[in-house]
Tab-separated table of C-alpha atoms in Angstrom:
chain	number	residue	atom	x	y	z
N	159	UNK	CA	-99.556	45.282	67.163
N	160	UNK	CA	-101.557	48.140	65.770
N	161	UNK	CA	-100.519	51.327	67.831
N	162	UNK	CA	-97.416	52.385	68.278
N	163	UNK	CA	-97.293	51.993	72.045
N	164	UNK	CA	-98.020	47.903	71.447
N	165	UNK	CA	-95.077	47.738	69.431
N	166	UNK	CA	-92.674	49.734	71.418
N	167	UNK	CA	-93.915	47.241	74.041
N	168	UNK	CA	-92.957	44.200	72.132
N	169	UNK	CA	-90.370	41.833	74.408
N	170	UNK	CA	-87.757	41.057	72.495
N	171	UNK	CA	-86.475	44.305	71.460
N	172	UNK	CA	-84.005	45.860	74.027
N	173	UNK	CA	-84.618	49.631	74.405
N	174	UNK	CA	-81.981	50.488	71.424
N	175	UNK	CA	-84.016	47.969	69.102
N	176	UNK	CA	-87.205	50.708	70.056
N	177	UNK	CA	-85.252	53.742	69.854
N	178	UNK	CA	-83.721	52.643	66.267
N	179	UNK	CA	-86.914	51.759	64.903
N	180	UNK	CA	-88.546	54.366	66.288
N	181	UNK	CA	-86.260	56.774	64.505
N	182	UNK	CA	-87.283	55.125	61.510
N	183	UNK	CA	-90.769	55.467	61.650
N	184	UNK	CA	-90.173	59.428	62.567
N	185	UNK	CA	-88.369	59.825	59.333
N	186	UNK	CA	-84.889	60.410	61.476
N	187	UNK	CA	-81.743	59.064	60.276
N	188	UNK	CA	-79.672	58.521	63.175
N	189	UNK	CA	-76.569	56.255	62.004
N	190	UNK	CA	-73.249	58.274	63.032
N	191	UNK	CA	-74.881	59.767	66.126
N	192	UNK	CA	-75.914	63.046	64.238
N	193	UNK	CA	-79.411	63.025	63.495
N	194	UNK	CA	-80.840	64.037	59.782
N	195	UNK	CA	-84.489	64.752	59.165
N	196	UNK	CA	-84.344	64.116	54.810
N	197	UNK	CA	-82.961	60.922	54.542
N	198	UNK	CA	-85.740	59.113	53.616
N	199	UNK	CA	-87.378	61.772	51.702
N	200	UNK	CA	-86.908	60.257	48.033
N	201	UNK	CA	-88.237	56.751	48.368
N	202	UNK	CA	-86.170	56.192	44.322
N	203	UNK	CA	-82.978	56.651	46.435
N	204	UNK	CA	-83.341	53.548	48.017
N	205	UNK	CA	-84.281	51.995	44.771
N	206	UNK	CA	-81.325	49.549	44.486
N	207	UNK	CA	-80.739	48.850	47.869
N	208	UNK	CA	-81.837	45.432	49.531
N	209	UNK	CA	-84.261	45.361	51.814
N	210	UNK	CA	-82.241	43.651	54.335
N	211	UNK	CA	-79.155	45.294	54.354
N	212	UNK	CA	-81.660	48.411	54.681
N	213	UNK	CA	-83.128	47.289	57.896
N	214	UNK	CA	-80.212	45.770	59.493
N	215	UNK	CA	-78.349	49.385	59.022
N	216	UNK	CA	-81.195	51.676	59.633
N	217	UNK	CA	-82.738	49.710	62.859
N	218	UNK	CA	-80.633	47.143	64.312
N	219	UNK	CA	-80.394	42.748	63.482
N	220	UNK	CA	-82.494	41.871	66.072
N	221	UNK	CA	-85.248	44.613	64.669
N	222	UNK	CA	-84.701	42.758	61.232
N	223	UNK	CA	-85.180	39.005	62.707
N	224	UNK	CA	-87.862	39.127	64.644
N	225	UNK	CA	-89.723	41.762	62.713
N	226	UNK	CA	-89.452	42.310	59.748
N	227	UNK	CA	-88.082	38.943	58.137
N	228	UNK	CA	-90.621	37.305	58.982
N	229	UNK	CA	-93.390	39.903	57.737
N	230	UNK	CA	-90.566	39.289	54.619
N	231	UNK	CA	-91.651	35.829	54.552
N	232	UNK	CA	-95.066	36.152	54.560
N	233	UNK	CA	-95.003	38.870	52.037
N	234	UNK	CA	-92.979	37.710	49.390
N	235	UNK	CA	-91.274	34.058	50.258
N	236	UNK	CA	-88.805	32.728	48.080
N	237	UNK	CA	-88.334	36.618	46.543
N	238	UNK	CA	-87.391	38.133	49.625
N	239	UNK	CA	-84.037	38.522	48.960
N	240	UNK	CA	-84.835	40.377	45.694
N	241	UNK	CA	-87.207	43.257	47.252
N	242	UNK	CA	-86.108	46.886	46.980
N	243	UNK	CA	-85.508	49.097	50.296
N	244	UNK	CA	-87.845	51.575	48.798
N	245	UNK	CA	-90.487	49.405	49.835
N	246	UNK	CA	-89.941	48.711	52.908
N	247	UNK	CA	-89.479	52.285	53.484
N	248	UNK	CA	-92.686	53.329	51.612
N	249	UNK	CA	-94.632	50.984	53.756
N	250	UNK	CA	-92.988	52.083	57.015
N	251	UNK	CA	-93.588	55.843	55.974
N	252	UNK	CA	-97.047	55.334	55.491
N	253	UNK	CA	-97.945	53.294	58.314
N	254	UNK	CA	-95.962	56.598	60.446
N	255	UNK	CA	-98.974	58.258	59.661
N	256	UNK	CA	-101.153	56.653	62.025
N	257	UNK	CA	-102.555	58.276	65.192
N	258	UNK	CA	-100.295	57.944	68.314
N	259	UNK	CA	-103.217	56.945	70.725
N	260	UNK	CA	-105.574	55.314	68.423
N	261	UNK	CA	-103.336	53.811	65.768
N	262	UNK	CA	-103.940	53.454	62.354
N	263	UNK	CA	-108.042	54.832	61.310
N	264	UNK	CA	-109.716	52.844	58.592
N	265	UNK	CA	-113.043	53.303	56.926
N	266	UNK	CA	-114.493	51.151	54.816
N	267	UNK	CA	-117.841	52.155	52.256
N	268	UNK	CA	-121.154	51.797	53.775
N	269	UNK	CA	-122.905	49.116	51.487
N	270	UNK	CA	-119.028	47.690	49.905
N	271	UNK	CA	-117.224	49.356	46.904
N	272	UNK	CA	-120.164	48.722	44.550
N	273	UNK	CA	-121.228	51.659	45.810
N	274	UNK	CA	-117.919	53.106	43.997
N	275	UNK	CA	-118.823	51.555	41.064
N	276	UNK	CA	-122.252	52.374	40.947
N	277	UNK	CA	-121.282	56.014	41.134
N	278	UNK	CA	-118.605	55.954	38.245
N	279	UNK	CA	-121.258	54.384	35.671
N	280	UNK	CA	-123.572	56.725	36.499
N	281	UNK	CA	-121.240	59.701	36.061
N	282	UNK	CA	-120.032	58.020	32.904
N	283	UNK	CA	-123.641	56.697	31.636
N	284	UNK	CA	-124.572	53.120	31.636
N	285	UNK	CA	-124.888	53.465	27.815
N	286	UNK	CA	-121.559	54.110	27.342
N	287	UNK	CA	-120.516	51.092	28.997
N	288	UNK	CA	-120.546	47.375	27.845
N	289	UNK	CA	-120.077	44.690	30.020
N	290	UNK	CA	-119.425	41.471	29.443
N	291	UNK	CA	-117.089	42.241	27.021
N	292	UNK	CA	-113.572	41.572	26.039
N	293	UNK	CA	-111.093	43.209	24.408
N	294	UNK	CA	-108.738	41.212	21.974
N	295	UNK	CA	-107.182	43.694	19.782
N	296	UNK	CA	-105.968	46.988	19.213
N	297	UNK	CA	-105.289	47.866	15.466
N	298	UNK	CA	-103.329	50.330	14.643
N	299	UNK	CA	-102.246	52.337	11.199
N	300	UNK	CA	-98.706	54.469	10.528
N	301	UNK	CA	-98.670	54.332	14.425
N	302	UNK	CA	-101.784	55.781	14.864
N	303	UNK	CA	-104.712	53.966	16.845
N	304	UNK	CA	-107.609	53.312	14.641
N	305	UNK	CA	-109.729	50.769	16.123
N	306	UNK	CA	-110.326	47.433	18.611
N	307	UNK	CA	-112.087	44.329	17.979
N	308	UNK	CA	-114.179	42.845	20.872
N	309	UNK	CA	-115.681	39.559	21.829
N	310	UNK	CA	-119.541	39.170	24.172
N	311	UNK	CA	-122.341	36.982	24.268
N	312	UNK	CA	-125.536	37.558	22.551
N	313	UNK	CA	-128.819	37.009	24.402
N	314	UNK	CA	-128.743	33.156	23.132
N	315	UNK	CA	-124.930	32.481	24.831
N	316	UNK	CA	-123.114	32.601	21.609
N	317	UNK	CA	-119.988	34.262	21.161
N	318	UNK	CA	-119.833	37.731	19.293
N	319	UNK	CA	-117.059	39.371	17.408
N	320	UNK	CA	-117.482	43.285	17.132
N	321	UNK	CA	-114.933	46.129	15.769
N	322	UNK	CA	-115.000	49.639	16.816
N	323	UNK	CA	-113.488	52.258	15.369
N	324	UNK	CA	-112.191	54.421	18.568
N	325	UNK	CA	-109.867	57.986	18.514
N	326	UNK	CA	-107.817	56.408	21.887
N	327	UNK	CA	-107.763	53.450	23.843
N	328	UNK	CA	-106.304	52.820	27.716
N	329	UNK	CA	-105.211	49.578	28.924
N	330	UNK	CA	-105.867	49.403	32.788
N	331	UNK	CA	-105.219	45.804	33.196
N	332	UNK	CA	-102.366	43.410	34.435
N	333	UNK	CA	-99.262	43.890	31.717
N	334	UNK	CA	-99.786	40.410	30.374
N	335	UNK	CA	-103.140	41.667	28.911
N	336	UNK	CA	-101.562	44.790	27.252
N	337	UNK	CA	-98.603	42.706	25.965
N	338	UNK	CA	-101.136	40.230	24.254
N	339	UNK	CA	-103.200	43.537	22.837
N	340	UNK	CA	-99.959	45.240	22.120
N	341	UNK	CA	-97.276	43.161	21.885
N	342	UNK	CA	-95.400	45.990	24.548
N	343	UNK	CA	-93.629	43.721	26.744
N	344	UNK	CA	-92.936	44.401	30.382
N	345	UNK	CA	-90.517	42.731	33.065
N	346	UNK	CA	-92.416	42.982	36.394
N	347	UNK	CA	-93.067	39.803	38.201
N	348	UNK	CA	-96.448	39.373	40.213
N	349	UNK	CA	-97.209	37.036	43.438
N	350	UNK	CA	-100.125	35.013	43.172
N	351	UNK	CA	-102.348	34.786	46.372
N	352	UNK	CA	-104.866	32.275	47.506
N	353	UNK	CA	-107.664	33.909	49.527
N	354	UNK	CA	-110.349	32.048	51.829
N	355	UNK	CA	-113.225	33.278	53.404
N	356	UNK	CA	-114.265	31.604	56.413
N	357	UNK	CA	-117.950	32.146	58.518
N	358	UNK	CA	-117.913	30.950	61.950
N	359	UNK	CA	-120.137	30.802	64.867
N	360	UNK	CA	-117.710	32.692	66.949
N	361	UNK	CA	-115.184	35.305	67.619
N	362	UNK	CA	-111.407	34.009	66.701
N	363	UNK	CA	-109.802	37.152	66.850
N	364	UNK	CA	-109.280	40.000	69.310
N	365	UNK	CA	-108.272	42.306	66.625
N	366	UNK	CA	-108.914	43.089	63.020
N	367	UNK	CA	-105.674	42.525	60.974
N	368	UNK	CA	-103.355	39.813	62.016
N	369	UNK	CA	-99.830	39.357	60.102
N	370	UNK	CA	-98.449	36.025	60.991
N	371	UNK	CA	-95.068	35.758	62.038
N	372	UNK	CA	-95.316	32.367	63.574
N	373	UNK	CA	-94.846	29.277	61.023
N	374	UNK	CA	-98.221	28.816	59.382
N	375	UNK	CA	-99.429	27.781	55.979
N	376	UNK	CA	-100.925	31.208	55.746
N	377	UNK	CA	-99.693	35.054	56.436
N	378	UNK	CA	-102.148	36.994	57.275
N	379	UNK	CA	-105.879	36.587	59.268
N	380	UNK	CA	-108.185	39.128	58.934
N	381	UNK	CA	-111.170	39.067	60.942
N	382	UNK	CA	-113.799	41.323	58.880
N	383	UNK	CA	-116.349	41.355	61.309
N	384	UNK	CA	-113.890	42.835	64.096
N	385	UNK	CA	-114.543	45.570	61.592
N	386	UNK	CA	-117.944	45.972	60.524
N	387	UNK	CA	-120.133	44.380	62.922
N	388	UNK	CA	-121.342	41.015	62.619
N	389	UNK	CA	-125.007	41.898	61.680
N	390	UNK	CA	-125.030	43.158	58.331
N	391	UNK	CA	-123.597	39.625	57.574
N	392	UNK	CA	-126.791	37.581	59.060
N	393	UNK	CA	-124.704	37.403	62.700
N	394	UNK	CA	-121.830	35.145	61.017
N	395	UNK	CA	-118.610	35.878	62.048
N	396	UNK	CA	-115.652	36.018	58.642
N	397	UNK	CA	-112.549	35.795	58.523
N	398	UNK	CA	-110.167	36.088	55.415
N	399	UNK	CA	-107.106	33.985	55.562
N	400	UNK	CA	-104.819	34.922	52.818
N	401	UNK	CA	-101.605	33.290	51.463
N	402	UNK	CA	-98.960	34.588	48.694
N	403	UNK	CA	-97.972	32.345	46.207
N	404	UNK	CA	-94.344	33.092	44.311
N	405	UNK	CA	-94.790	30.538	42.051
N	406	UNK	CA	-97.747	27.858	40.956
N	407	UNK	CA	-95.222	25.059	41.515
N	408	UNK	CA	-95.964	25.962	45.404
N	409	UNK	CA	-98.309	23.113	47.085
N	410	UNK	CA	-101.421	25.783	47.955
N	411	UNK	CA	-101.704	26.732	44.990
N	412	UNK	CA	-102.052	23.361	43.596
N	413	UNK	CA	-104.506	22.154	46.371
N	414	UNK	CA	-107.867	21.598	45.908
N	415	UNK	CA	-110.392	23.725	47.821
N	416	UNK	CA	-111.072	20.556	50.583
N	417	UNK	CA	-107.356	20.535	50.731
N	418	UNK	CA	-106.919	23.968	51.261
N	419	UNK	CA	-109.815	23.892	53.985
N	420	UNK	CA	-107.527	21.331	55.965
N	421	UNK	CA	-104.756	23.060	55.499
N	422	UNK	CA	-106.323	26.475	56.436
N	423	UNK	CA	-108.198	24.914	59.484
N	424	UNK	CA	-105.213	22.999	60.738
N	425	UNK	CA	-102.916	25.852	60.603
N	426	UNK	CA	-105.390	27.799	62.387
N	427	UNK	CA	-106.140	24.864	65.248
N	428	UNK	CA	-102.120	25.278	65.729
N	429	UNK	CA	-101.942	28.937	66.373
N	430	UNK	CA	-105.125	28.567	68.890
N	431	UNK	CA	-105.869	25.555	70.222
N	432	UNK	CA	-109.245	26.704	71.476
N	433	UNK	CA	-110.264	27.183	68.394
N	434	UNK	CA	-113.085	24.722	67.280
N	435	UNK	CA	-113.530	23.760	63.561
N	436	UNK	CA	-117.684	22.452	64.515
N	437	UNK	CA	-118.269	26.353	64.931
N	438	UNK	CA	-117.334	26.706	61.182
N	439	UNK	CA	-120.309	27.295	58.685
N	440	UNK	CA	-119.226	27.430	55.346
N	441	UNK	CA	-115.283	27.888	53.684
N	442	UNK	CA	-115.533	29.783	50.042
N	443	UNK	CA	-111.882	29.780	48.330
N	444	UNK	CA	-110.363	31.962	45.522
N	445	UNK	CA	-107.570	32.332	43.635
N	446	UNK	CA	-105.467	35.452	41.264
N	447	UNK	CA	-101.979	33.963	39.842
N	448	UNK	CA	-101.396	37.662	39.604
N	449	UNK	CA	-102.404	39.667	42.799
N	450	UNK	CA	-99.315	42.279	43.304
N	451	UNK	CA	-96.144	43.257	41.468
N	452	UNK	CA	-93.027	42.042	43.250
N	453	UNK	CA	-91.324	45.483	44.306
N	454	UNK	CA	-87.830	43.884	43.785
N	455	UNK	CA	-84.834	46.326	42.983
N	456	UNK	CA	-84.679	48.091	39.779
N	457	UNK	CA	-88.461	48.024	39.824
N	458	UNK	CA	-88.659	51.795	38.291
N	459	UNK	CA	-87.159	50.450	35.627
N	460	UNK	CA	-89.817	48.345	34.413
N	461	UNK	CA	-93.032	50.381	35.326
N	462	UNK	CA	-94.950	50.743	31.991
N	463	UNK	CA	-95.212	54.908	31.153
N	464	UNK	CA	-98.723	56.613	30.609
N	465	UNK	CA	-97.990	57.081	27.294
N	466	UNK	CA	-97.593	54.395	24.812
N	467	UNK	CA	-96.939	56.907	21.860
N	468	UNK	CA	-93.590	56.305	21.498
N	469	UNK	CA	-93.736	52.069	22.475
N	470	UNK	CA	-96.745	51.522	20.441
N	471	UNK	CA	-98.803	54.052	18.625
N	472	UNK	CA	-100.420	57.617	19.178
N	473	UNK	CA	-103.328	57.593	21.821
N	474	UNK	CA	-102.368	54.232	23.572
N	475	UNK	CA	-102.413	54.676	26.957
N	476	UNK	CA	-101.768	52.478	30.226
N	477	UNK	CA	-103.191	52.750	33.584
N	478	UNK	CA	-103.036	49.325	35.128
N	479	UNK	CA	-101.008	47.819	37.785
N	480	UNK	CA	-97.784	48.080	36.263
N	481	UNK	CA	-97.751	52.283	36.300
N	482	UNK	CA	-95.829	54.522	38.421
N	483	UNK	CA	-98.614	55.226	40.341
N	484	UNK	CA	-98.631	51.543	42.006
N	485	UNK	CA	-95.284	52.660	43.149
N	486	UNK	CA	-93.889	51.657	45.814
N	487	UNK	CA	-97.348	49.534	47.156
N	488	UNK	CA	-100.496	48.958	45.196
N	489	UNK	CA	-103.459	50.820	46.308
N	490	UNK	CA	-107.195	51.656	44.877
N	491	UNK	CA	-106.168	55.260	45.135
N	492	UNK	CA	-102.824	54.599	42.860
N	493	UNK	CA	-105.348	53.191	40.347
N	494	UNK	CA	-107.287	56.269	40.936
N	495	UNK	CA	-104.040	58.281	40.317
N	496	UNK	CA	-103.052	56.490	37.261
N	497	UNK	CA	-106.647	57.344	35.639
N	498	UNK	CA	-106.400	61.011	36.630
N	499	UNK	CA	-103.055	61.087	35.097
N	500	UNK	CA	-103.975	58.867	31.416
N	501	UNK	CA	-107.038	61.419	31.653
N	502	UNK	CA	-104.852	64.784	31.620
N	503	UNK	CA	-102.957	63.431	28.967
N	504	UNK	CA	-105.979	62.539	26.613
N	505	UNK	CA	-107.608	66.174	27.780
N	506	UNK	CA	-103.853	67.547	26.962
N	507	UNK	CA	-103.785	66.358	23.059
């Protein structure tokens, strides 16, 4: 369901089910009869408030069941139960944006996001960059920063140790990272995911994004080349199929790629029994133990500020997943926001 007239045409929702969600989606509180048009409007409001006693009261049980649960389930598994309302509502507020007729409008860069990153080194000059390079600590003195030691490779493979002396330094990584460099310490849970890309001879979808609701090893299949056309990928047909993991105890995760393949293939023959696994060329798997934050309630929290003055030492700064600005969903433009902010406050001092 991608437009909003396919999901107000979805069968098992009554016509109340459709109005109540509806109302939702229009930012229009209608509980007690008397519509209100700001209910929604501060997304920390709903902060503490689980995300299925949200839905139940703001759309109706049957809306809940055979909606969103499952998309629940998908999401976030055994940590469902944990999620904060705001998220839910963040999500549903932003996908309210999309056109009426055409649903919601995507773009994606001509040549891939390297094309991003090309652009940023050259503003910031590839000589002012090193790659291949790790950070593994931050020294400071009377709680000022004074320096960072660094590990590369030489031209012969042979590991490196380097110190700079630097004036400020900002952490833009997962919080584990800038608890090992700093020893600041921070309470937010991440999923895992395990990610597959699959070429085929043929077409499996009809549309581009597909959330499964259905029981499947996976949650979501994305067909890429619904997307961007088949061509600039030598005529192969991908498809992503993507799975959360809550915890590395879970049986994906500890799968090897052949298993995963099966399991991938399987699940896929079960959903569409036309589908033939001969027309499948190649199966690449990957997997991040730390993909997204778990929005669960009391998230705000535990976001990690800006500014690390006060935690750590003058001119520490954090921009990584674990800001404000990945709040209430993750997105390349809240990473974009978090830099902008870090930035003003460096500019600022």
């Amino acid at each position: 369901m991608d437009k909003p007239w396919e999901i107000f045409s979805f069968p098992y929702w009554n016509l109340y089910d459709k109005f109540r969600l509806g109302m939702l989606t229009l930012d229009i509180d209608v509980r007690g009869g008397i519509p209100k048009f700001d209910t929604y409007e501060q997304l920390s409001d709903f902060e503490d408030v689980p995300v299925e006693e949200f839905a139940r009261e703001h759309t109706t049980p049957n809306v809940y069941e055979t909606f969103f649960e499952p998309l629940l389930d998908a999401k976030f598994g055994s940590r469902k139960d944990d999620v904060s309302a705001a998220w839910l509502l963040g999500r549903i507020k932003f996908r309210g944006e999309r056109d009426m007729l055409r649903g919601e409008i995507l773009g994606y860069l001509d040549g891939g996001f390297g094309r991003l990153l090309d652009a940023l080194i050259n503003a910031v000059g590839r000589e002012n960059i090193e790659s291949n390079t790790r950070v593994t600590d931050i020294q400071t003195v009377d709680n000022e920063v004074t320096g960072l030691t660094a590990e590369r490779e030489n031209e012969t493979g042979e590991s490196v140790t380097e110190s700079h002396n630097v004036d400020s330094v900002v952490v833009a990584t997962m919080p584990n990272v800038l608890e090992d460099l700093t020893g600041y310490s921070c309470d937010i849970d991440f999923q895992g995911t395990v990610c597959s890309v699959i070429s085929m001879e043929e077409s499996l979808l009809e549309t581009y994004w597909l959330n499964i609701a259905d029981d499947a090893p996976f949650g979501a299949l994305i067909e890429h080349t619904n997307f961007i056309e088949k061509e600039r990928y030598g005529g192969e047909h991908l498809l992503y199929v993507a799975r959360y993991i809550q915890s590395p105890e879970e049986e994906v995760w500890q799968q090897t790629d052949d298993e995963i393949r099966e399991t991938w293939l399987s699940g896929i023959e079960s959903l569409f029994p036309e589908f033939d696994r001969d027309s499948v060329n190649w199966v690449r798997t990957a997997r991040n133990p730390r993909t997204a934050p778990v929005y669960e309630r009391g998230y705000l929290d535990m976001v990690v500020p800006y500014d690390l003055g006060d935690e750590v030492a003058d001119e520490v700064y954090y921009a990584g997943m674990a800001s404000s600005a990945q709040y209430p969903e993750r997105s390349l433009n809240g990473g974009i926001v978090a830099g902008s902010e870090v930035a003003d406050r460096i500019v600022d001092k």
